[in-house]
Amino acid sequence: MKTSETTAAAQPIADTVRNPWPFRQWMGGLLFTFVIAGLGYGLAQLPGPDHVGSMACSIILAVVYRQIWGYPESLRSGIEFSAKKLLRYAIVLYGLKLNVNVIFNEGLPLLARGAFTIVFAMLVMMILAKWLKADLSLSLLLGVGTGVCGASAIAAASPIIKAKEEDTAIGVGIIAFMGTVFALSYTFIRPFLPLSPADYAVWSGVSLHEIAHVALAAAPAGQDPLAIALLAKLSRVFLLIPLCFVLVFWMNRGKRSDDTPGTKTPFPWFLLGFVAMSLIGSYLIGDLIEIPDRWLSGISELSHFILTAAMVGLGLNVSFAALRKKALRPLLAMTLTSVLLSMITYLSL
């Protein structure tokens, strides 16, 4: 009995010896993701990578680091904090970018187009994924990203559908790459299309993946078409909120998608933060609260940087073996889905 008590008493001491600086390791892991994110920002300024974006560049750097030097286990607590907690904080801050008032006043007709895009992208993606026998979790993330708003939508949906961190990272990388390919293709074929600048803008806004991709494709058409394209895209971003609640309901059915009993999905409280920030940005800032534009720009940049650091944490979980095994078929399914989406939205103009 005495020996047992002595052992129990000694256990916390042993834990302390094994991990004498938990806060330092946590902070080190957090700073590690910030450094890689900073390098990703720098890489994204170069010709070529600038079309891919800082998030994709940072994930690539994190994946390369993992393959060469392995996962930095001593920094795991801070890295996991970036991949999980910072991810949600970034989504909350992203709410300031969504002007609900503009959508309700000027973009209501585009909401119907946006809803069609989301339903079509997710439905076709999952049908093709089953046909190609692709990984369903990764395919669902890609369907959400294709239908809504790329990496941000993947980041918001990932904790709800309980996706693996490596699936989230792979999904973000694929969506960034394919979105860039499609955006550049749009700019190339635009002069040959029998579309007015306004129709081309709507087509770009309702079919391309990321806000950056929409801007890349629509900017050559002029400032007014660019504004229309971004409004069409923001209508899809607005629909991320109800979509996530639908996913919560779907995940909380009696059984998981693999037909095995599953645990209830926690309520995504961070989405309420996203909604709150959207309402603040739409109805309070500028009307009741005066905030300098440079501060708002700084908050926007901060949210993007935090999300990029979170993606670094996710990217460190990716191995090339898993990438080869899991990514090819979902990539093919997403490519086919994106082609069909571009065609059907073009024909609907």
mmCIF file of C-alpha atoms in Angstrom:
data_model
loop_
_atom_site.group_PDB
_atom_site.id
_atom_site.type_symbol
_atom_site.label_atom_id
_atom_site.label_comp_id
_atom_site.label_asym_id
_atom_site.label_seq_id
_atom_site.Cartn_x
_atom_site.Cartn_y
_atom_site.Cartn_z
ATOM 1 C CA MET A 1 0.000 0.000 0.000
ATOM 2 C CA LYS A 2 2.801 2.355 0.911
ATOM 3 C CA THR A 3 4.637 1.526 -2.293
ATOM 4 C CA SER A 4 1.510 2.300 -4.317
ATOM 5 C CA GLU A 5 1.057 5.674 -2.605
ATOM 6 C CA THR A 6 4.707 6.517 -3.137
ATOM 7 C CA THR A 7 4.428 5.661 -6.833
ATOM 8 C CA ALA A 8 1.273 7.795 -7.231
ATOM 9 C CA ALA A 9 2.896 10.710 -5.475
ATOM 10 C CA ALA A 10 5.991 10.434 -7.610
ATOM 11 C CA GLN A 11 4.038 10.406 -10.913
ATOM 12 C CA PRO A 12 3.457 14.193 -11.170
ATOM 13 C CA ILE A 13 7.151 14.714 -10.404
ATOM 14 C CA ALA A 14 8.065 12.307 -13.197
ATOM 15 C CA ASP A 15 5.732 14.129 -15.588
ATOM 16 C CA THR A 16 7.377 17.423 -14.671
ATOM 17 C CA VAL A 17 10.823 15.977 -15.311
ATOM 18 C CA ARG A 18 9.736 14.662 -18.717
ATOM 19 C CA ASN A 19 8.231 18.011 -19.677
ATOM 20 C CA PRO A 20 9.812 20.753 -17.542
ATOM 21 C CA TRP A 21 8.946 23.642 -19.885
ATOM 22 C CA PRO A 22 5.419 23.047 -21.245
ATOM 23 C CA PHE A 23 4.724 26.746 -21.851
ATOM 24 C CA ARG A 24 8.055 27.242 -23.605
ATOM 25 C CA GLN A 25 7.352 24.291 -25.884
ATOM 26 C CA TRP A 26 3.844 25.576 -26.565
ATOM 27 C CA MET A 27 5.166 29.030 -27.423
ATOM 28 C CA GLY A 28 7.943 27.509 -29.518
ATOM 29 C CA GLY A 29 5.431 25.518 -31.567
ATOM 30 C CA LEU A 30 3.246 28.590 -32.060
ATOM 31 C CA LEU A 31 6.206 30.679 -33.201
ATOM 32 C CA PHE A 32 7.323 27.837 -35.477
ATOM 33 C CA THR A 33 4.034 27.994 -37.394
ATOM 34 C CA PHE A 34 4.318 31.794 -37.536
ATOM 35 C CA VAL A 35 7.827 31.593 -39.019
ATOM 36 C CA ILE A 36 6.773 29.098 -41.709
ATOM 37 C CA ALA A 37 3.711 31.255 -42.451
ATOM 38 C CA GLY A 38 5.985 34.288 -42.817
ATOM 39 C CA LEU A 39 8.191 32.384 -45.241
ATOM 40 C CA GLY A 40 5.047 31.389 -47.148
ATOM 41 C CA TYR A 41 4.051 35.051 -47.378
ATOM 42 C CA GLY A 42 7.483 35.876 -48.785
ATOM 43 C CA LEU A 43 7.364 33.024 -51.278
ATOM 44 C CA ALA A 44 3.915 34.148 -52.452
ATOM 45 C CA GLN A 45 5.404 37.505 -53.528
ATOM 46 C CA LEU A 46 7.521 35.849 -56.213
ATOM 47 C CA PRO A 47 6.350 35.509 -59.827
ATOM 48 C CA GLY A 48 4.548 32.199 -60.222
ATOM 49 C CA PRO A 49 3.828 31.429 -56.567
ATOM 50 C CA ASP A 50 1.969 34.751 -56.356
ATOM 51 C CA HIS A 51 -0.890 33.135 -58.296
ATOM 52 C CA VAL A 52 -1.142 30.306 -55.756
ATOM 53 C CA GLY A 53 -1.274 32.436 -52.602
ATOM 54 C CA SER A 54 0.385 32.482 -49.212
ATOM 55 C CA MET A 55 -1.719 29.696 -47.676
ATOM 56 C CA ALA A 56 -0.818 27.168 -50.345
ATOM 57 C CA CYS A 57 2.851 28.257 -50.266
ATOM 58 C CA SER A 58 2.969 27.861 -46.474
ATOM 59 C CA ILE A 59 1.391 24.409 -46.632
ATOM 60 C CA ILE A 60 3.933 23.359 -49.272
ATOM 61 C CA LEU A 61 6.786 24.548 -47.045
ATOM 62 C CA ALA A 62 5.309 22.697 -44.049
ATOM 63 C CA VAL A 63 4.887 19.489 -46.056
ATOM 64 C CA VAL A 64 8.470 19.719 -47.371
ATOM 65 C CA TYR A 65 9.745 20.295 -43.815
ATOM 66 C CA ARG A 66 7.864 17.202 -42.616
ATOM 67 C CA GLN A 67 9.374 15.007 -45.331
ATOM 68 C CA ILE A 68 12.962 16.164 -44.714
ATOM 69 C CA TRP A 69 13.173 16.717 -40.971
ATOM 70 C CA GLY A 70 10.072 14.940 -39.664
ATOM 71 C CA TYR A 71 7.428 16.236 -37.285
ATOM 72 C CA PRO A 72 8.907 18.481 -34.525
ATOM 73 C CA GLU A 73 7.522 16.472 -31.594
ATOM 74 C CA SER A 74 8.953 18.779 -28.934
ATOM 75 C CA LEU A 75 6.793 21.598 -30.338
ATOM 76 C CA ARG A 76 3.619 19.543 -30.829
ATOM 77 C CA SER A 77 1.457 21.385 -28.255
ATOM 78 C CA GLY A 78 1.966 24.775 -29.909
ATOM 79 C CA ILE A 79 1.591 23.387 -33.427
ATOM 80 C CA GLU A 80 -1.678 21.656 -32.518
ATOM 81 C CA PHE A 81 -2.911 24.894 -30.943
ATOM 82 C CA SER A 82 -2.305 26.641 -34.281
ATOM 83 C CA ALA A 83 -3.976 23.868 -36.277
ATOM 84 C CA LYS A 84 -7.096 23.713 -34.090
ATOM 85 C CA LYS A 85 -7.667 26.840 -31.988
ATOM 86 C CA LEU A 86 -6.167 29.467 -34.278
ATOM 87 C CA LEU A 87 -8.136 27.977 -37.129
ATOM 88 C CA ARG A 88 -11.406 28.835 -35.399
ATOM 89 C CA TYR A 89 -10.235 32.308 -34.335
ATOM 90 C CA ALA A 90 -9.308 33.099 -37.938
ATOM 91 C CA ILE A 91 -12.751 32.022 -39.179
ATOM 92 C CA VAL A 92 -14.356 34.362 -36.624
ATOM 93 C CA LEU A 93 -12.250 37.303 -37.798
ATOM 94 C CA TYR A 94 -13.072 36.484 -41.415
ATOM 95 C CA GLY A 95 -16.650 37.451 -40.633
ATOM 96 C CA LEU A 96 -15.689 41.127 -40.883
ATOM 97 C CA LYS A 97 -15.115 40.636 -44.615
ATOM 98 C CA LEU A 98 -18.723 39.647 -45.225
ATOM 99 C CA ASN A 99 -20.969 42.669 -45.692
ATOM 100 C CA VAL A 100 -24.423 41.214 -45.100
ATOM 101 C CA ASN A 101 -26.098 44.535 -45.876
ATOM 102 C CA VAL A 102 -24.632 44.678 -49.394
ATOM 103 C CA ILE A 103 -25.746 41.120 -50.135
ATOM 104 C CA PHE A 104 -29.316 41.746 -48.952
ATOM 105 C CA ASN A 105 -29.586 45.034 -50.849
ATOM 106 C CA GLU A 106 -27.846 44.150 -54.108
ATOM 107 C CA GLY A 107 -27.020 40.478 -54.206
ATOM 108 C CA LEU A 108 -30.257 38.611 -53.523
ATOM 109 C CA PRO A 109 -30.555 37.271 -57.104
ATOM 110 C CA LEU A 110 -26.984 36.008 -56.775
ATOM 111 C CA LEU A 111 -27.854 34.048 -53.636
ATOM 112 C CA ALA A 112 -29.941 31.650 -55.727
ATOM 113 C CA ARG A 113 -27.031 31.146 -58.124
ATOM 114 C CA GLY A 114 -24.702 30.655 -55.167
ATOM 115 C CA ALA A 115 -26.994 28.085 -53.595
ATOM 116 C CA PHE A 116 -27.135 26.192 -56.882
ATOM 117 C CA THR A 117 -23.325 26.236 -57.122
ATOM 118 C CA ILE A 118 -22.929 24.790 -53.637
ATOM 119 C CA VAL A 119 -25.526 22.046 -54.074
ATOM 120 C CA PHE A 120 -24.251 21.125 -57.536
ATOM 121 C CA ALA A 121 -20.578 21.070 -56.528
ATOM 122 C CA MET A 122 -21.103 18.944 -53.423
ATOM 123 C CA LEU A 123 -23.559 16.539 -55.041
ATOM 124 C CA VAL A 124 -21.479 15.946 -58.175
ATOM 125 C CA MET A 125 -18.280 15.724 -56.160
ATOM 126 C CA MET A 126 -19.635 13.001 -53.894
ATOM 127 C CA ILE A 127 -21.152 11.044 -56.810
ATOM 128 C CA LEU A 128 -17.837 11.105 -58.661
ATOM 129 C CA ALA A 129 -15.931 10.269 -55.470
ATOM 130 C CA LYS A 130 -18.014 7.147 -54.941
ATOM 131 C CA TRP A 131 -17.667 6.201 -58.619
ATOM 132 C CA LEU A 132 -13.880 6.666 -58.510
ATOM 133 C CA LYS A 133 -13.643 5.071 -55.037
ATOM 134 C CA ALA A 134 -11.940 8.176 -53.701
ATOM 135 C CA ASP A 135 -11.524 9.038 -50.024
ATOM 136 C CA LEU A 136 -14.960 10.356 -49.006
ATOM 137 C CA SER A 137 -13.855 12.657 -46.184
ATOM 138 C CA LEU A 138 -11.312 14.448 -48.367
ATOM 139 C CA SER A 139 -13.791 14.530 -51.243
ATOM 140 C CA LEU A 140 -16.447 16.145 -49.044
ATOM 141 C CA LEU A 141 -13.987 18.841 -47.997
ATOM 142 C CA LEU A 142 -13.145 19.490 -51.642
ATOM 143 C CA GLY A 143 -16.847 19.644 -52.480
ATOM 144 C CA VAL A 144 -17.380 22.271 -49.791
ATOM 145 C CA GLY A 145 -14.324 24.222 -50.929
ATOM 146 C CA THR A 146 -15.368 24.113 -54.591
ATOM 147 C CA GLY A 147 -18.940 25.129 -53.846
ATOM 148 C CA VAL A 148 -18.328 27.878 -51.303
ATOM 149 C CA CYS A 149 -15.022 29.686 -50.883
ATOM 150 C CA GLY A 150 -12.008 27.425 -51.127
ATOM 151 C CA ALA A 151 -9.626 27.126 -48.195
ATOM 152 C CA SER A 152 -11.766 29.158 -45.786
ATOM 153 C CA ALA A 153 -14.752 26.873 -46.327
ATOM 154 C CA ILE A 154 -12.585 23.784 -45.912
ATOM 155 C CA ALA A 155 -11.227 25.208 -42.675
ATOM 156 C CA ALA A 156 -14.733 25.918 -41.365
ATOM 157 C CA ALA A 157 -16.168 22.528 -42.347
ATOM 158 C CA SER A 158 -13.207 20.404 -41.257
ATOM 159 C CA PRO A 159 -13.916 20.341 -37.494
ATOM 160 C CA ILE A 160 -17.622 19.812 -38.131
ATOM 161 C CA ILE A 161 -17.182 16.669 -40.231
ATOM 162 C CA LYS A 162 -14.270 15.561 -38.007
ATOM 163 C CA ALA A 163 -11.831 15.405 -40.892
ATOM 164 C CA LYS A 164 -8.247 14.395 -40.276
ATOM 165 C CA GLU A 165 -5.753 17.240 -40.171
ATOM 166 C CA GLU A 166 -3.810 15.804 -43.097
ATOM 167 C CA ASP A 167 -7.034 15.667 -45.155
ATOM 168 C CA THR A 168 -7.672 19.334 -44.414
ATOM 169 C CA ALA A 169 -4.150 20.274 -45.457
ATOM 170 C CA ILE A 170 -4.303 18.186 -48.643
ATOM 171 C CA GLY A 171 -7.701 19.683 -49.470
ATOM 172 C CA VAL A 172 -6.438 23.245 -49.086
ATOM 173 C CA GLY A 173 -3.437 22.503 -51.289
ATOM 174 C CA ILE A 174 -5.580 20.930 -54.024
ATOM 175 C CA ILE A 175 -8.181 23.718 -53.969
ATOM 176 C CA ALA A 176 -5.497 26.409 -54.208
ATOM 177 C CA PHE A 177 -3.754 24.699 -57.122
ATOM 178 C CA MET A 178 -6.876 23.869 -59.135
ATOM 179 C CA GLY A 179 -8.480 27.239 -58.442
ATOM 180 C CA THR A 180 -5.404 28.996 -59.805
ATOM 181 C CA VAL A 181 -5.436 26.818 -62.938
ATOM 182 C CA PHE A 182 -9.104 27.607 -63.576
ATOM 183 C CA ALA A 183 -8.712 31.350 -62.862
ATOM 184 C CA LEU A 184 -5.830 31.633 -65.331
ATOM 185 C CA SER A 185 -7.837 29.639 -67.875
ATOM 186 C CA TYR A 186 -10.748 32.081 -67.504
ATOM 187 C CA THR A 187 -8.502 35.064 -68.190
ATOM 188 C CA PHE A 188 -7.111 33.322 -71.278
ATOM 189 C CA ILE A 189 -10.467 32.457 -72.870
ATOM 190 C CA ARG A 190 -12.333 35.638 -71.834
ATOM 191 C CA PRO A 191 -11.605 37.574 -75.066
ATOM 192 C CA PHE A 192 -13.059 34.705 -77.107
ATOM 193 C CA LEU A 193 -16.323 34.342 -75.169
ATOM 194 C CA PRO A 194 -19.581 35.941 -76.391
ATOM 195 C CA LEU A 195 -20.224 37.413 -72.938
ATOM 196 C CA SER A 196 -20.679 40.970 -71.749
ATOM 197 C CA PRO A 197 -18.265 42.096 -69.004
ATOM 198 C CA ALA A 198 -21.105 41.867 -66.459
ATOM 199 C CA ASP A 199 -22.059 38.312 -67.462
ATOM 200 C CA TYR A 200 -18.419 37.239 -67.428
ATOM 201 C CA ALA A 201 -18.116 38.707 -63.920
ATOM 202 C CA VAL A 202 -21.161 36.799 -62.678
ATOM 203 C CA TRP A 203 -19.815 33.592 -64.245
ATOM 204 C CA SER A 204 -16.460 34.053 -62.497
ATOM 205 C CA GLY A 205 -18.082 34.858 -59.157
ATOM 206 C CA VAL A 206 -20.447 31.877 -59.101
ATOM 207 C CA SER A 207 -18.028 29.235 -60.397
ATOM 208 C CA LEU A 208 -14.457 29.897 -59.236
ATOM 209 C CA HIS A 209 -13.079 28.593 -55.967
ATOM 210 C CA GLU A 210 -11.431 31.323 -53.852
ATOM 211 C CA ILE A 211 -12.070 35.066 -53.589
ATOM 212 C CA ALA A 212 -8.500 35.550 -54.834
ATOM 213 C CA HIS A 213 -9.246 33.378 -57.864
ATOM 214 C CA VAL A 214 -12.358 35.418 -58.659
ATOM 215 C CA ALA A 215 -10.345 38.637 -58.404
ATOM 216 C CA LEU A 216 -7.609 37.204 -60.622
ATOM 217 C CA ALA A 217 -10.096 36.174 -63.319
ATOM 218 C CA ALA A 218 -12.371 39.243 -63.202
ATOM 219 C CA ALA A 219 -9.819 42.053 -62.858
ATOM 220 C CA PRO A 220 -8.923 42.129 -66.600
ATOM 221 C CA ALA A 221 -12.593 42.844 -67.407
ATOM 222 C CA GLY A 222 -12.489 46.173 -65.521
ATOM 223 C CA GLN A 223 -13.320 47.634 -62.100
ATOM 224 C CA ASP A 224 -17.119 47.441 -62.390
ATOM 225 C CA PRO A 225 -17.140 43.772 -63.502
ATOM 226 C CA LEU A 226 -14.672 43.014 -60.721
ATOM 227 C CA ALA A 227 -17.077 44.475 -58.155
ATOM 228 C CA ILE A 228 -19.929 42.363 -59.583
ATOM 229 C CA ALA A 229 -17.776 39.224 -59.497
ATOM 230 C CA LEU A 230 -16.776 39.791 -55.885
ATOM 231 C CA LEU A 231 -20.409 40.383 -54.907
ATOM 232 C CA ALA A 232 -21.372 37.092 -56.551
ATOM 233 C CA LYS A 233 -18.579 35.384 -54.642
ATOM 234 C CA LEU A 234 -19.588 36.967 -51.334
ATOM 235 C CA SER A 235 -23.102 35.586 -51.834
ATOM 236 C CA ARG A 236 -21.568 32.108 -51.784
ATOM 237 C CA VAL A 237 -19.481 32.985 -48.709
ATOM 238 C CA PHE A 238 -22.679 34.084 -46.955
ATOM 239 C CA LEU A 239 -24.154 30.643 -47.577
ATOM 240 C CA LEU A 240 -21.259 29.017 -45.710
ATOM 241 C CA ILE A 241 -23.123 29.714 -42.467
ATOM 242 C CA PRO A 242 -26.310 27.736 -43.215
ATOM 243 C CA LEU A 243 -24.262 25.043 -44.957
ATOM 244 C CA CYS A 244 -22.204 24.428 -41.826
ATOM 245 C CA PHE A 245 -25.354 24.071 -39.727
ATOM 246 C CA VAL A 246 -26.702 21.573 -42.274
ATOM 247 C CA LEU A 247 -23.439 19.623 -41.908
ATOM 248 C CA VAL A 248 -23.828 19.636 -38.114
ATOM 249 C CA PHE A 249 -27.330 18.209 -38.465
ATOM 250 C CA TRP A 250 -26.115 15.601 -40.959
ATOM 251 C CA MET A 251 -23.209 14.534 -38.732
ATOM 252 C CA ASN A 252 -25.483 14.269 -35.714
ATOM 253 C CA ARG A 253 -27.741 11.660 -37.234
ATOM 254 C CA GLY A 254 -27.975 8.295 -35.514
ATOM 255 C CA LYS A 255 -25.023 6.951 -37.436
ATOM 256 C CA ARG A 256 -21.903 8.335 -39.040
ATOM 257 C CA SER A 257 -21.459 8.219 -42.821
ATOM 258 C CA ASP A 258 -19.558 4.928 -42.501
ATOM 259 C CA ASP A 259 -22.656 3.319 -40.900
ATOM 260 C CA THR A 260 -21.011 2.916 -37.516
ATOM 261 C CA PRO A 261 -22.368 4.541 -34.358
ATOM 262 C CA GLY A 262 -20.889 8.006 -33.982
ATOM 263 C CA THR A 263 -20.606 10.607 -31.274
ATOM 264 C CA LYS A 264 -22.511 13.845 -31.509
ATOM 265 C CA THR A 265 -20.723 16.673 -33.284
ATOM 266 C CA PRO A 266 -20.119 19.621 -30.917
ATOM 267 C CA PHE A 267 -22.000 22.771 -31.817
ATOM 268 C CA PRO A 268 -19.690 24.984 -33.925
ATOM 269 C CA TRP A 269 -19.669 28.001 -31.621
ATOM 270 C CA PHE A 270 -17.011 29.672 -33.737
ATOM 271 C CA LEU A 271 -19.645 30.086 -36.475
ATOM 272 C CA LEU A 272 -21.718 32.229 -34.123
ATOM 273 C CA GLY A 273 -18.596 34.371 -33.760
ATOM 274 C CA PHE A 274 -18.385 34.522 -37.551
ATOM 275 C CA VAL A 275 -22.024 35.670 -37.730
ATOM 276 C CA ALA A 276 -21.492 38.220 -34.953
ATOM 277 C CA MET A 277 -18.449 39.702 -36.671
ATOM 278 C CA SER A 278 -20.364 39.849 -39.960
ATOM 279 C CA LEU A 279 -23.189 41.791 -38.303
ATOM 280 C CA ILE A 280 -20.729 44.111 -36.557
ATOM 281 C CA GLY A 281 -18.901 44.797 -39.803
ATOM 282 C CA SER A 282 -22.143 45.276 -41.736
ATOM 283 C CA TYR A 283 -24.252 47.404 -39.392
ATOM 284 C CA LEU A 284 -22.089 48.885 -36.632
ATOM 285 C CA ILE A 285 -18.722 49.751 -38.119
ATOM 286 C CA GLY A 286 -19.076 52.956 -40.116
ATOM 287 C CA ASP A 287 -22.554 53.748 -38.790
ATOM 288 C CA LEU A 288 -22.176 53.631 -35.005
ATOM 289 C CA ILE A 289 -18.495 52.780 -34.607
ATOM 290 C CA GLU A 290 -15.789 54.686 -36.441
ATOM 291 C CA ILE A 291 -12.720 52.548 -37.147
ATOM 292 C CA PRO A 292 -9.963 53.783 -39.478
ATOM 293 C CA ASP A 293 -9.681 51.904 -42.739
ATOM 294 C CA ARG A 294 -6.062 51.007 -42.000
ATOM 295 C CA TRP A 295 -7.181 49.245 -38.818
ATOM 296 C CA LEU A 296 -9.789 47.248 -40.699
ATOM 297 C CA SER A 297 -7.174 46.388 -43.304
ATOM 298 C CA GLY A 298 -4.841 45.316 -40.511
ATOM 299 C CA ILE A 299 -7.520 43.066 -38.967
ATOM 300 C CA SER A 300 -8.131 41.506 -42.374
ATOM 301 C CA GLU A 301 -4.421 40.829 -42.827
ATOM 302 C CA LEU A 302 -4.202 39.442 -39.282
ATOM 303 C CA SER A 303 -7.057 37.007 -39.898
ATOM 304 C CA HIS A 304 -5.410 35.834 -43.120
ATOM 305 C CA PHE A 305 -2.049 35.383 -41.383
ATOM 306 C CA ILE A 306 -3.601 33.449 -38.486
ATOM 307 C CA LEU A 307 -5.383 31.163 -40.943
ATOM 308 C CA THR A 308 -2.104 30.684 -42.826
ATOM 309 C CA ALA A 309 -0.304 29.738 -39.587
ATOM 310 C CA ALA A 310 -3.091 27.266 -38.851
ATOM 311 C CA MET A 311 -2.566 25.727 -42.282
ATOM 312 C CA VAL A 312 1.117 25.250 -41.433
ATOM 313 C CA GLY A 313 0.084 23.174 -38.428
ATOM 314 C CA LEU A 314 -2.116 21.078 -40.681
ATOM 315 C CA GLY A 315 0.552 20.733 -43.354
ATOM 316 C CA LEU A 316 3.007 19.232 -40.894
ATOM 317 C CA ASN A 317 0.686 16.210 -40.632
ATOM 318 C CA VAL A 318 0.979 15.370 -44.323
ATOM 319 C CA SER A 319 3.268 12.644 -45.586
ATOM 320 C CA PHE A 320 4.008 12.066 -49.261
ATOM 321 C CA ALA A 321 2.954 8.448 -48.884
ATOM 322 C CA ALA A 322 -0.486 9.551 -47.715
ATOM 323 C CA LEU A 323 -0.596 12.187 -50.452
ATOM 324 C CA ARG A 324 0.018 9.644 -53.206
ATOM 325 C CA LYS A 325 -2.449 7.211 -51.707
ATOM 326 C CA LYS A 326 -5.319 9.591 -50.959
ATOM 327 C CA ALA A 327 -5.071 12.654 -53.185
ATOM 328 C CA LEU A 328 -5.078 11.455 -56.795
ATOM 329 C CA ARG A 329 -8.668 10.229 -57.027
ATOM 330 C CA PRO A 330 -10.195 13.166 -55.096
ATOM 331 C CA LEU A 331 -8.124 15.481 -57.333
ATOM 332 C CA LEU A 332 -9.596 13.838 -60.427
ATOM 333 C CA ALA A 333 -13.119 14.044 -58.986
ATOM 334 C CA MET A 334 -12.663 17.715 -58.139
ATOM 335 C CA THR A 335 -11.269 18.507 -61.602
ATOM 336 C CA LEU A 336 -14.286 16.919 -63.282
ATOM 337 C CA THR A 337 -16.641 18.682 -60.862
ATOM 338 C CA SER A 338 -15.033 22.061 -61.534
ATOM 339 C CA VAL A 339 -15.238 21.563 -65.307
ATOM 340 C CA LEU A 340 -18.924 20.615 -65.110
ATOM 341 C CA LEU A 341 -19.615 23.526 -62.755
ATOM 342 C CA SER A 342 -17.968 25.995 -65.141
ATOM 343 C CA MET A 343 -19.948 24.629 -68.071
ATOM 344 C CA ILE A 344 -23.363 24.597 -66.409
ATOM 345 C CA THR A 345 -22.994 28.051 -64.822
ATOM 346 C CA TYR A 346 -21.859 29.414 -68.208
ATOM 347 C CA LEU A 347 -24.906 27.947 -69.932
ATOM 348 C CA SER A 348 -27.195 29.412 -67.250
ATOM 349 C CA LEU A 349 -26.189 33.011 -67.981
#
